Coordinates of C-alpha atoms in Angstrom, one line a residue:
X1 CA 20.6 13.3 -1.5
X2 CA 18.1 12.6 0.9
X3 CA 16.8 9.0 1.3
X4 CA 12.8 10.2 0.0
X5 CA 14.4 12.2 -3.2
X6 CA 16.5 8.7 -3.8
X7 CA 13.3 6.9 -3.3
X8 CA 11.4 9.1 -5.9
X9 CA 14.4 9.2 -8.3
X10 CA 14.0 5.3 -8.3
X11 CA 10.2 5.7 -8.7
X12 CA 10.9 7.6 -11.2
X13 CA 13.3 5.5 -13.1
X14 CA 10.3 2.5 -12.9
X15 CA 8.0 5.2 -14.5
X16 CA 10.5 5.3 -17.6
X17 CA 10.8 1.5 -18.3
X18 CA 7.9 -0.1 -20.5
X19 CA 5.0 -1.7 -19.0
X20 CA 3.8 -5.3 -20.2
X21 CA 0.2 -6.0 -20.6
X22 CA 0.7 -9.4 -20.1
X23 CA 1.6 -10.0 -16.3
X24 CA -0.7 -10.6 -13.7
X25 CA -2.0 -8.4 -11.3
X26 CA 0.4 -9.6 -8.7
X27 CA 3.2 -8.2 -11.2
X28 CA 1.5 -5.2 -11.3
X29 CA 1.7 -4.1 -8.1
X30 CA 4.7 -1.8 -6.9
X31 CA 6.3 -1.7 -3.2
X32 CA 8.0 1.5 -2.6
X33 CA 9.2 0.5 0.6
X34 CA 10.8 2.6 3.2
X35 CA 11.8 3.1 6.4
X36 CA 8.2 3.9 9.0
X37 CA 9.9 7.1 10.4
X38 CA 10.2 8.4 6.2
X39 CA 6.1 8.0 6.2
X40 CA 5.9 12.3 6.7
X41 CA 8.0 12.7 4.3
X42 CA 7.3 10.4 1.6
X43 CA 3.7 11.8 2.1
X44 CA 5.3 16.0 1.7
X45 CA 6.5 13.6 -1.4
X46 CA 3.6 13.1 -3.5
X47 CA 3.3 15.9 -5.5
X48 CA 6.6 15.0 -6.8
X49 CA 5.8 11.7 -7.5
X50 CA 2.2 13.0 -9.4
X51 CA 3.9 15.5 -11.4
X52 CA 6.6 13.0 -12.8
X53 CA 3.9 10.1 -13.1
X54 CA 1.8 12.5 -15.2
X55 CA 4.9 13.6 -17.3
X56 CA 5.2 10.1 -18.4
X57 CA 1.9 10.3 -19.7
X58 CA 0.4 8.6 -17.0
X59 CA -2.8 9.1 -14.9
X60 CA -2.4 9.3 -10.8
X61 CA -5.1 8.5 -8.6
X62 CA -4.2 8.2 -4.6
X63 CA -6.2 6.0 -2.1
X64 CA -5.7 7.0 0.9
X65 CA -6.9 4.5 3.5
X66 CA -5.2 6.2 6.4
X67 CA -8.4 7.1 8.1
X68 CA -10.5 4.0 7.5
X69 CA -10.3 2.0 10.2
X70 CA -11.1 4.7 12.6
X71 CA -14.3 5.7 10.3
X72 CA -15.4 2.2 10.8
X73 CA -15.1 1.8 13.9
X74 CA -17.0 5.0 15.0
X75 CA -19.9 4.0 13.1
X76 CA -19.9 0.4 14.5
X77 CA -22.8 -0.1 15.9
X78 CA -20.9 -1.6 18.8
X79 CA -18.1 1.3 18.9
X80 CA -18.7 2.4 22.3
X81 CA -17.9 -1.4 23.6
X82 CA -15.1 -1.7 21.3
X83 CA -13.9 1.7 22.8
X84 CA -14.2 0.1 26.8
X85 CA -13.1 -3.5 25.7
X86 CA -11.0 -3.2 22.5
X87 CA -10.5 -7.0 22.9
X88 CA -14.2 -7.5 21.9
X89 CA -12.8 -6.6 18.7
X90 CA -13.1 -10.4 17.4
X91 CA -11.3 -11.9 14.5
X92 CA -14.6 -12.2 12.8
X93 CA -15.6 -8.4 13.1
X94 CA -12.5 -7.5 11.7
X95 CA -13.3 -9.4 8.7
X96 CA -16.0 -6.9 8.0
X97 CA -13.7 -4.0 8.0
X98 CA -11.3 -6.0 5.6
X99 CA -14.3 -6.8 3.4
X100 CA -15.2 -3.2 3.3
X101 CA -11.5 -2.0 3.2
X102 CA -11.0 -4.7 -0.1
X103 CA -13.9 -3.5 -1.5
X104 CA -12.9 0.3 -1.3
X105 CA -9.8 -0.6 -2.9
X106 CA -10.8 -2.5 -5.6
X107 CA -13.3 -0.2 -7.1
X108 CA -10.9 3.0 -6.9
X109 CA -8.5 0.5 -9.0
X110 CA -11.1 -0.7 -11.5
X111 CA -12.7 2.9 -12.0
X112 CA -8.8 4.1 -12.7
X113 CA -7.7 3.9 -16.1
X114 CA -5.8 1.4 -17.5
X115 CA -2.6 3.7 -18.0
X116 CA -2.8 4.9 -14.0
X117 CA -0.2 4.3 -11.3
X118 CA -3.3 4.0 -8.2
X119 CA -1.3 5.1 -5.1
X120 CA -2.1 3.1 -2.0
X121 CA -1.2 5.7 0.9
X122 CA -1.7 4.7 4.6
X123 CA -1.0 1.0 4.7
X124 CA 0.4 1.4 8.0
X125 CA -2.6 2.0 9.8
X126 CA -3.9 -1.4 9.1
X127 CA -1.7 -2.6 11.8
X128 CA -2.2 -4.8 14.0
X129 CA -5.8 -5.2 12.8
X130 CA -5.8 -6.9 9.6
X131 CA -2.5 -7.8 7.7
X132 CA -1.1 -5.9 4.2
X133 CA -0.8 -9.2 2.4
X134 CA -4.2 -10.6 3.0
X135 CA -5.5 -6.6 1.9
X136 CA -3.1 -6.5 -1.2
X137 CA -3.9 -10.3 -2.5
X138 CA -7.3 -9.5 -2.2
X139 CA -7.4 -6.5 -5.0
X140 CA -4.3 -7.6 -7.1
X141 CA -6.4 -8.8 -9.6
X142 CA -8.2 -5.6 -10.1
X143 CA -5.1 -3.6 -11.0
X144 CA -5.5 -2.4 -14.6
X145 CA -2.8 0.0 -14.9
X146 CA -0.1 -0.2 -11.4
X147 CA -0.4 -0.1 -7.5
X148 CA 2.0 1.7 -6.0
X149 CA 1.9 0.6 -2.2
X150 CA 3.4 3.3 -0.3
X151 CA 4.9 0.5 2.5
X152 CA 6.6 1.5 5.5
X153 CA 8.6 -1.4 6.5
X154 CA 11.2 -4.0 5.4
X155 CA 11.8 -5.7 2.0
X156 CA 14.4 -8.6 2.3
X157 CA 15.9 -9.1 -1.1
X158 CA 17.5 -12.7 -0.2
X159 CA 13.6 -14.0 0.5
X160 CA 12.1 -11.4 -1.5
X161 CA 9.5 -11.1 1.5
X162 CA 8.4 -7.5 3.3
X163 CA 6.9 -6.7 6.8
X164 CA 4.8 -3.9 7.6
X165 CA 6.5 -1.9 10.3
X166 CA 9.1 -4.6 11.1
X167 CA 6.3 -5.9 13.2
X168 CA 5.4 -9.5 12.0
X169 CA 6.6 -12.3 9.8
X170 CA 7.4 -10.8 6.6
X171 CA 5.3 -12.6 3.7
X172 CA 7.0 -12.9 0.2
X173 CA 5.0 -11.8 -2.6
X174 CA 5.5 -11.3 -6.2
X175 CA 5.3 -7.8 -6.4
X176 CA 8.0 -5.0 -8.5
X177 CA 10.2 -3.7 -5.6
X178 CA 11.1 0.4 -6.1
X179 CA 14.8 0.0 -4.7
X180 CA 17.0 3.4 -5.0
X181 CA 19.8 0.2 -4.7
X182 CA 18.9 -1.9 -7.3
X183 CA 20.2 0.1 -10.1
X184 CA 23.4 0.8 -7.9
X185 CA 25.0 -2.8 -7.8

């Protein structure tokens, strides 16, 4: 088997299990983590994951925030500075597109039913603007149903913490980890 089908398989085995009502929305969230150069192919992956997330009787809604920062910054009234002096991209403007980003976010997740698994596709492309904890702390608590973060990176099991591409400090968080290992050992 190929490492996406075991990755779906163990998506799919999470699908199966019974969801509690009453955890909070940090609980609620899902990491399917995998390795960055898998990110084509766990993307040729989602119908797969739909059509077995529907079977379960489920609803499926994707957000795909692949494109947003590069929307935002082409309508930035400053874009064509930002172009010549990317460095002018202060701390404090990249707060607006984390604001807007959040705000995206949360209102796919509170317009999704309660029974939906909200796929959050494109996490990568954050990077190295604003950071995936910060963005996924942020709407947690709007998650009604799941969020499955589609998370090309590292999950250390010992510290329970992930990182985004292997690229920073890994930040530990208390989110359901979709490991094709888990069930193994």
């Amino acid at each position: 088997m190929s490492r996406v089908s075991d990755l779906v398989d163990a998506y799919k085995a999470e699908l199966s299990l019974t969801w509690k009502d009453n955890v909070s929305g940090g609980e609620r969230v899902w990491m399917l983590v995998y390795q960055p150069d898998l990110e084509r192919q766990i993307r040729h992956a989602l119908p797969s994951m739909e059509l077995a997330t529907t079977q379960a009787g489920r609803g499926w809604v994707v957000v795909d925030v692949t494109d947003d920062f590069g929307h935002w910054v082409s309508s930035h009234r400053h874009a064509e500075a930002f172009y010549e002096v990317p460095s002018d991209l202060t701390q404090s403007i990249l707060d607006q597109f984390e604001t807007r980003l959040v705000t995206r976010i949360r209102e796919a997740l509170e317009a999704a039913p309660a029974n939906a698994v909200v796929a959050l596709l494109g996490i990568g492309s954050i990077f190295p603007f604003l950071r995936a904890s910060s963005v996924i702390k942020s709407v947690d608590s709007a998650v009604n149903g799941r969020l499955l973060v589609l998370f090309p990176g590292l999950h250390d099991p010992e510290t329970h913490s992930f990182r985004l591409l292997d690229a920073r400090d890994g930040f530990n968080y208390r989110a359901r980890v979709i490991d094709p290992q888990k069930d193994i050992a």
